[in-house]
Tab-separated table of C-alpha atoms in Angstrom:
chain	number	residue	atom	x	y	z
L	155	MET	CA	-18.151	13.093	6.127
L	156	ASN	CA	-19.127	9.977	4.215
L	157	GLY	CA	-16.027	7.776	4.499
L	158	ASP	CA	-13.150	7.470	6.952
L	159	TRP	CA	-12.579	11.042	8.124
L	160	LEU	CA	-9.472	10.141	10.195
L	161	LEU	CA	-6.670	9.293	7.745
L	162	ARG	CA	-2.928	8.689	7.869
L	163	GLY	CA	-1.149	10.584	5.115
L	164	ARG	CA	1.858	9.414	3.123
L	165	ASP	CA	4.166	11.297	5.528
L	166	GLY	CA	2.722	9.470	8.559
L	167	ARG	CA	0.749	12.387	9.940
L	168	LEU	CA	-2.910	11.948	10.845
L	169	THR	CA	-5.547	14.251	9.355
L	170	VAL	CA	-9.203	14.735	10.210
L	171	TYR	CA	-11.846	16.118	7.852
L	172	LEU	CA	-14.983	17.910	9.016
L	173	LYS	CA	-17.905	19.149	6.923
L	174	SER	CA	-19.154	22.524	8.154
L	175	ASP	CA	-22.135	24.434	6.761
L	176	ASP	CA	-20.351	25.685	3.624
L	177	ALA	CA	-16.891	24.083	3.646
L	178	VAL	CA	-14.792	21.027	4.364
L	179	LEU	CA	-12.316	21.741	7.144
L	180	CYS	CA	-9.122	19.759	7.731
L	181	ARG	CA	-6.731	19.519	10.639
L	182	ALA	CA	-3.444	17.572	10.793
L	183	GLU	CA	-0.701	16.600	13.189
L	184	THR	CA	2.389	18.801	12.928
L	185	ALA	CA	4.460	15.583	13.172
L	186	PRO	CA	3.488	11.916	13.511
L	187	GLY	CA	2.144	11.536	17.041
L	188	GLY	CA	2.750	15.218	17.746
L	189	PRO	CA	0.582	18.314	18.343
L	190	TRP	CA	-2.241	19.256	15.997
L	191	GLU	CA	-2.496	22.381	13.892
L	192	PRO	CA	-5.768	24.384	13.853
L	193	PHE	CA	-8.559	23.607	11.396
L	194	ARG	CA	-8.259	25.209	7.982
L	195	ARG	CA	-10.559	25.388	4.993
L	196	ALA	CA	-10.033	22.797	2.236
L	197	GLY	CA	-10.520	23.477	-1.461
L	198	GLY	CA	-10.273	27.261	-1.473
L	199	ASP	CA	-13.052	29.790	-0.944
L	200	LEU	CA	-15.756	28.112	-3.024
L	201	GLY	CA	-18.862	27.736	-0.855
L	202	LEU	CA	-20.447	24.288	-0.533
L	203	ARG	CA	-24.008	23.210	0.063
L	204	GLN	CA	-25.127	21.961	3.427
L	205	GLY	CA	-25.118	18.199	3.836
L	206	PRO	CA	-22.409	15.539	4.026
L	207	ALA	CA	-19.334	15.533	1.822
L	208	ALA	CA	-17.272	12.452	0.932
L	209	VAL	CA	-13.657	11.435	1.437
L	210	GLY	CA	-11.669	8.480	0.106
L	211	GLN	CA	-7.973	7.614	0.156
L	212	GLY	CA	-5.730	5.803	-2.296
L	213	ALA	CA	-2.746	3.549	-1.639
L	214	ASP	CA	-0.531	6.590	-2.305
L	215	GLY	CA	-1.975	8.311	0.755
L	216	TYR	CA	-3.715	11.041	-1.244
L	217	ALA	CA	-7.183	11.986	-0.014
L	218	HIS	CA	-9.950	12.758	-2.521
L	219	LEU	CA	-12.909	14.914	-1.468
L	220	ALA	CA	-16.284	15.354	-3.167
L	221	ALA	CA	-19.156	17.650	-2.249
L	222	TRP	CA	-22.107	19.580	-3.681
L	223	ARG	CA	-22.185	23.303	-4.403
L	224	GLN	CA	-25.048	25.570	-5.364
L	225	ALA	CA	-25.117	26.430	-9.086
L	226	GLY	CA	-28.175	28.644	-9.386
L	227	SER	CA	-31.809	28.425	-8.395
L	228	GLY	CA	-32.688	24.741	-7.997
L	229	GLU	CA	-29.355	23.693	-9.485
L	230	SER	CA	-26.376	21.969	-7.829
L	231	ARG	CA	-23.108	20.539	-9.093
L	232	LEU	CA	-20.580	18.147	-7.619
L	233	VAL	CA	-17.037	19.363	-7.006
L	234	HIS	CA	-13.817	17.466	-6.280
L	235	CYS	CA	-10.428	18.244	-4.793
L	236	THR	CA	-7.296	16.296	-3.876
L	237	HIS	CA	-5.260	16.587	-0.683
L	238	PHE	CA	-1.742	15.262	-1.305
L	239	ARG	CA	-0.183	15.613	2.139
L	240	PRO	CA	-1.599	16.553	5.559
L	241	ARG	CA	0.398	19.767	5.984
L	242	LEU	CA	-0.023	20.916	2.384
L	243	ALA	CA	-3.106	22.868	1.399
L	244	PRO	CA	-5.613	20.782	-0.579
L	245	LEU	CA	-6.139	21.752	-4.213
L	246	ASP	CA	-9.016	24.079	-5.056
L	247	TRP	CA	-12.421	22.592	-5.720
L	248	SER	CA	-13.044	21.799	-9.378
L	249	PRO	CA	-16.517	21.186	-10.862
L	250	VAL	CA	-17.255	17.649	-12.091
L	251	GLY	CA	-20.910	17.986	-13.080
L	252	HIS	CA	-24.218	16.340	-12.222
L	253	PRO	CA	-25.229	12.667	-12.656
L	254	ASN	CA	-28.350	13.726	-14.569
L	255	GLY	CA	-26.697	16.526	-16.531
L	256	LYS	CA	-28.464	19.175	-14.486
L	257	GLY	CA	-30.736	19.472	-11.489
L	258	ASP	CA	-30.545	19.752	-7.718
L	259	ARG	CA	-28.609	17.664	-5.204
L	260	THR	CA	-29.503	13.980	-5.568
L	261	GLY	CA	-27.673	12.269	-2.700
L	262	THR	CA	-24.535	12.039	-0.604
L	263	PRO	CA	-21.450	11.203	-2.699
L	264	ALA	CA	-19.025	8.382	-1.911
L	265	VAL	CA	-15.400	8.156	-3.060
L	266	ALA	CA	-12.968	5.277	-3.631
L	267	VAL	CA	-9.565	5.243	-5.332
L	268	ASP	CA	-8.250	2.471	-7.609
L	269	ASP	CA	-4.723	1.115	-8.134
L	270	ARG	CA	-4.086	3.753	-10.820
L	271	ARG	CA	-4.705	6.569	-8.296
L	272	ARG	CA	-7.970	7.485	-9.995
L	273	ALA	CA	-10.908	8.693	-7.944
L	274	TYR	CA	-14.303	7.033	-8.406
L	275	VAL	CA	-17.188	9.265	-7.334
L	276	PHE	CA	-20.490	7.483	-6.761
L	277	VAL	CA	-23.801	9.203	-6.065
L	278	ARG	CA	-27.476	8.388	-6.136
L	279	ASN	CA	-29.101	9.882	-9.224
L	280	ALA	CA	-32.528	11.453	-9.683
L	281	GLY	CA	-33.984	8.117	-10.794
L	282	GLY	CA	-33.064	6.413	-7.538
L	283	GLY	CA	-30.188	4.425	-9.046
L	284	VAL	CA	-26.423	4.879	-8.745
L	285	SER	CA	-24.205	6.916	-11.074
L	286	LEU	CA	-20.418	6.888	-11.331
L	287	LEU	CA	-17.788	9.413	-12.407
L	288	VAL	CA	-14.214	8.158	-12.983
L	289	GLN	CA	-11.103	10.311	-13.026
L	290	LYS	CA	-8.720	10.035	-15.976
L	291	GLU	CA	-5.082	9.169	-15.282
L	292	ARG	CA	-3.817	12.286	-17.059
L	293	GLY	CA	-6.402	14.733	-15.783
L	294	GLY	CA	-10.076	15.326	-16.382
L	295	TRP	CA	-12.964	12.904	-16.059
L	296	TYR	CA	-14.737	10.313	-18.171
L	297	PRO	CA	-18.474	10.838	-18.816
L	298	TRP	CA	-20.984	9.902	-16.142
L	299	ARG	CA	-22.033	6.241	-16.151
L	300	ASP	CA	-25.383	4.949	-14.942
L	301	LEU	CA	-24.918	1.755	-12.893
L	302	LYS	CA	-28.705	1.303	-12.678
L	303	GLY	CA	-30.544	0.219	-9.540
L	304	SER	CA	-33.740	1.604	-8.034
L	305	GLY	CA	-35.036	2.706	-4.673
L	306	VAL	CA	-31.523	3.502	-3.443
L	307	GLN	CA	-31.353	5.365	-0.144
L	308	ASP	CA	-29.121	8.393	0.364
L	309	GLN	CA	-25.942	6.833	1.781
L	310	LEU	CA	-23.563	4.902	-0.476
L	311	VAL	CA	-20.364	3.206	0.704
L	312	ALA	CA	-17.380	2.966	-1.667
L	313	VAL	CA	-14.291	0.901	-0.874
L	314	SER	CA	-11.340	-0.531	-2.785
L	315	ARG	CA	-9.757	-3.941	-2.345
L	316	GLU	CA	-6.015	-4.376	-1.768
L	317	SER	CA	-5.783	-5.138	-5.498
L	318	GLY	CA	-7.279	-1.711	-6.245
L	319	LEU	CA	-10.583	-3.057	-7.570
L	320	VAL	CA	-13.388	-0.714	-6.559
L	321	GLU	CA	-16.713	-1.707	-5.002
L	322	VAL	CA	-19.785	0.229	-3.898
L	323	TYR	CA	-22.642	-0.745	-1.607
L	324	ALA	CA	-26.108	0.810	-1.391
L	325	SER	CA	-29.262	0.017	0.529
L	326	THR	CA	-32.931	0.065	-0.448
L	327	PRO	CA	-35.840	-0.313	1.986
L	328	ASP	CA	-35.633	-4.122	1.750
L	329	ARG	CA	-32.162	-5.128	0.517
L	330	ILE	CA	-28.501	-4.211	0.121
L	331	LEU	CA	-27.070	-3.772	-3.387
L	332	HIS	CA	-23.468	-4.307	-4.468
L	333	TRP	CA	-21.454	-3.336	-7.546
L	334	CYS	CA	-17.832	-4.373	-8.126
L	335	GLN	CA	-15.115	-4.247	-10.752
L	336	GLU	CA	-14.216	-7.518	-12.420
L	337	GLU	CA	-10.953	-6.137	-13.829
L	338	PRO	CA	-8.883	-2.966	-13.258
L	339	GLY	CA	-10.265	0.006	-15.160
L	340	ARG	CA	-13.600	-1.652	-15.935
L	341	THR	CA	-16.968	-0.177	-14.960
L	342	PRO	CA	-18.283	-1.831	-11.773
L	343	THR	CA	-21.149	-4.213	-12.503
L	344	SER	CA	-24.076	-5.271	-10.382
L	345	GLY	CA	-23.283	-8.280	-8.213
L	346	GLU	CA	-24.998	-10.121	-5.399
L	347	THR	CA	-27.670	-8.584	-3.214
L	348	ALA	CA	-28.457	-9.271	0.426
L	349	ASP	CA	-32.133	-9.632	1.237
L	350	VAL	CA	-31.974	-7.710	4.490
L	351	ALA	CA	-33.188	-4.241	5.474
L	352	ALA	CA	-30.451	-2.035	6.903
L	353	ARG	CA	-31.206	0.988	9.029
L	354	PRO	CA	-30.520	4.090	6.902
L	355	GLY	CA	-27.167	5.728	7.501
L	356	THR	CA	-25.519	2.706	9.177
L	357	LEU	CA	-23.438	1.275	6.312
L	358	ARG	CA	-19.666	1.049	6.734
L	359	GLY	CA	-17.242	-0.732	4.400
L	360	LEU	CA	-13.831	-2.162	5.268
L	361	ARG	CA	-11.130	-3.931	3.254
L	362	THR	CA	-10.653	-7.190	5.197
L	363	SER	CA	-8.462	-9.345	2.917
L	364	ALA	CA	-6.615	-9.153	-0.381
L	365	GLU	CA	-9.741	-9.812	-2.450
L	366	ARG	CA	-12.642	-9.136	-0.102
L	367	THR	CA	-14.374	-6.253	1.582
L	368	THR	CA	-16.824	-6.469	4.469
L	369	LEU	CA	-19.901	-4.315	4.863
L	370	PHE	CA	-21.078	-3.563	8.401
L	371	PHE	CA	-24.632	-2.363	8.993
L	372	THR	CA	-27.377	-2.346	11.614
L	373	ASP	CA	-30.513	-4.308	10.764
L	374	GLN	CA	-34.065	-3.351	11.707
L	375	GLU	CA	-33.813	-5.327	14.976
L	376	GLY	CA	-30.775	-3.330	16.094
L	377	GLU	CA	-28.246	-6.096	15.398
L	378	LEU	CA	-24.865	-5.084	14.000
L	379	CYS	CA	-24.229	-7.383	11.029
L	380	ALA	CA	-21.330	-8.138	8.689
L	381	TRP	CA	-21.734	-9.114	5.042
L	382	ARG	CA	-19.257	-10.230	2.416
L	383	PRO	CA	-20.630	-10.924	-1.058
L	384	GLY	CA	-20.464	-14.661	-1.624
L	385	GLY	CA	-22.027	-15.375	1.749
L	386	LYS	CA	-24.957	-14.286	3.870
L	387	PRO	CA	-25.094	-11.434	6.393
L	388	VAL	CA	-23.862	-12.569	9.814
L	389	PRO	CA	-25.203	-11.024	13.051
L	390	LEU	CA	-22.209	-9.962	15.127
L	391	LEU	CA	-23.554	-8.251	18.251
L	392	GLN	CA	-26.224	-5.775	19.282
L	393	ALA	CA	-25.397	-2.284	18.026
L	394	ALA	CA	-24.090	-0.067	20.818
L	395	GLY	CA	-25.902	2.998	19.491
L	396	PRO	CA	-27.944	4.368	16.592
L	397	GLY	CA	-25.248	5.580	14.219
L	398	PRO	CA	-22.720	3.845	11.955
L	399	VAL	CA	-19.710	2.012	13.336
L	400	ALA	CA	-16.113	2.937	12.694
L	401	ALA	CA	-13.975	-0.014	11.614
L	402	VAL	CA	-10.286	-0.685	11.039
L	403	ARG	CA	-7.959	-3.657	10.619
L	404	CYS	CA	-4.941	-3.771	12.904
L	405	GLU	CA	-2.658	-6.167	14.728
L	406	ILE	CA	-3.468	-6.933	18.362
L	407	ASP	CA	-1.133	-9.257	20.258
L	408	GLY	CA	0.144	-10.653	16.972
L	409	HIS	CA	-3.312	-11.348	15.520
L	410	ASP	CA	-5.023	-9.733	12.513
L	411	CYS	CA	-8.090	-8.162	14.107
L	412	THR	CA	-10.995	-5.975	13.107
L	413	VAL	CA	-11.719	-3.245	15.648
L	414	LEU	CA	-15.129	-1.584	15.775
L	415	ALA	CA	-16.130	1.597	17.608
L	416	GLN	CA	-19.489	3.306	17.999
L	417	ARG	CA	-21.017	6.034	20.123
L	418	SER	CA	-23.152	4.048	22.568
L	419	ALA	CA	-26.600	4.803	23.926
L	420	SER	CA	-24.903	6.113	27.095
L	421	GLY	CA	-22.922	8.623	25.025
L	422	ARG	CA	-19.555	6.966	25.627
L	423	VAL	CA	-17.489	5.269	22.926
L	424	ALA	CA	-17.916	1.492	22.774
L	425	PHE	CA	-15.154	-0.715	21.368
L	426	ALA	CA	-15.196	-4.331	20.165
L	427	ALA	CA	-12.596	-6.503	18.424
L	428	TYR	CA	-12.493	-9.939	16.840
L	429	PRO	CA	-10.237	-11.918	14.449
L	430	THR	CA	-10.713	-10.481	10.966
L	431	GLU	CA	-13.410	-12.277	8.920
L	432	GLN	CA	-14.064	-14.670	11.821
L	433	GLU	CA	-17.373	-13.284	13.045
L	434	GLN	CA	-18.235	-16.659	14.557
L	435	ALA	CA	-15.566	-15.997	17.212
L	436	GLY	CA	-17.898	-13.386	18.728
L	437	ALA	CA	-17.332	-9.861	19.980
L	438	TRP	CA	-18.522	-7.702	22.847
L	439	TRP	CA	-18.556	-3.995	23.635
L	440	THR	CA	-16.368	-2.211	26.200
L	441	GLU	CA	-17.090	1.471	26.818
L	442	SER	CA	-14.420	4.138	27.168
L	443	GLY	CA	-14.112	7.854	27.839
L	444	PRO	CA	-16.610	10.499	28.911
L	445	PRO	CA	-20.151	10.838	27.534
L	446	LEU	CA	-20.244	12.715	24.240
L	447	PRO	CA	-22.903	14.921	22.615
L	448	SER	CA	-25.377	13.135	20.352
L	449	THR	CA	-23.790	14.852	17.327
L	450	ALA	CA	-20.304	13.424	18.017
L	451	GLU	CA	-18.805	11.007	15.493
L	452	VAL	CA	-16.196	8.276	16.004
L	453	ALA	CA	-13.290	7.227	13.756
L	454	LEU	CA	-10.470	4.675	13.875
L	455	ALA	CA	-7.083	4.546	12.176
L	456	VAL	CA	-3.609	3.041	12.507
L	457	ASP	CA	-0.768	5.524	12.964
L	458	ALA	CA	2.749	5.545	11.517
L	459	GLN	CA	3.975	3.233	14.313
L	460	GLY	CA	1.191	0.706	13.679
L	461	THR	CA	-0.715	1.745	16.788
L	462	LEU	CA	-4.497	1.862	16.899
L	463	VAL	CA	-5.845	5.433	17.168
L	464	ALA	CA	-9.413	6.420	17.981
L	465	ALA	CA	-10.865	9.904	17.611
L	466	THR	CA	-14.165	11.624	18.301
L	467	LEU	CA	-15.248	14.819	16.600
L	468	ASP	CA	-18.272	16.955	17.407
L	469	PRO	CA	-19.377	18.815	14.243
L	470	ALA	CA	-21.262	21.360	16.338
L	471	THR	CA	-18.182	22.557	18.238
L	472	ALA	CA	-15.257	21.022	16.254
L	473	ALA	CA	-14.024	19.494	19.529
L	474	LEU	CA	-11.516	16.734	18.663
L	475	ARG	CA	-10.511	14.048	21.173
L	476	VAL	CA	-7.928	11.332	20.572
L	477	THR	CA	-6.725	8.171	22.295
L	478	ARG	CA	-4.253	5.413	21.402
L	479	ARG	CA	-3.871	1.771	22.333
L	480	LYS	CA	-1.456	1.183	25.197
L	481	GLU	CA	1.638	-0.946	24.789
L	482	GLU	CA	0.160	-3.861	26.686
L	483	ALA	CA	-1.919	-6.941	25.988
L	484	GLY	CA	-5.500	-6.603	24.803
L	485	LEU	CA	-7.387	-3.519	23.708
L	486	ALA	CA	-6.378	-1.204	26.543
L	487	LEU	CA	-6.485	2.492	25.668
L	488	GLU	CA	-4.772	5.599	26.958
L	489	GLY	CA	-6.859	8.360	28.509
L	490	TRP	CA	-8.781	10.511	26.033
L	491	ARG	CA	-7.326	13.975	25.437
L	492	GLU	CA	-8.710	16.969	23.620
L	493	VAL	CA	-6.329	18.309	20.980
């Protein structure tokens, strides 16, 4: 899944989303902090194409999903569905079209939600730029909009500020691109760029203050970096492993902290934390849990009690493991358990 696949719903229950070969599967807690129900298929019986799907969540707790489906020989179309509450079935997939009108799959979608509860679906188009589809408040969608750009790589990262303004990040072989809304409801416009080459597939966005988001990525030297438009990318620490980091804001010992997690080169999950937006304070990795398969992914969230939760999910086996922060000083975690 492109986006945070471990989410807390409006009723406090946690949900995970998993892209299988032809479907998005979801699994939720039966009660906040309680047992987990089995995986079930999201969006009805419509078959999806192989490749990542996208998930984004609004301030109302609703999750929005986007994915590609086959629409004939050499033809694909994007589809969207909404998941209102963890224990309710998501709506059926509905077609939303193609950024170029017609054609095959062009890239992995990314989803953000604004302050009006409208989904913004971003995707690379056939010309190598970025296209946007915006949901109407009373149903339906506005026409596709071309945000321009060139040489964009497959992964996009969409995130919304606390104000609801939507931003999207993309990488090219030699720089990172950024589009943002200037006002609610306006089309995002091209903003600053960062002249740095990010390793493909390592972008992760996080809302870190009322009016700022932070992009985490791994550079070509293997350094995990943080970038906020308006400044320059800041090296934070050496990446623990090859994939993207998971990131979340939470309170630790009374301080606003950013917690990072990544599957390390040893296969275990590595954790780091530092005061939010204070990269100069430094951070370091501490590994936890058993070694995981190379396909396993890591996610972070904050539960209904404000407690940090970490999860790992292996797409090959659907094995889900969860841990929580202990009620003690520092970033001490409970033992991992398979659920």
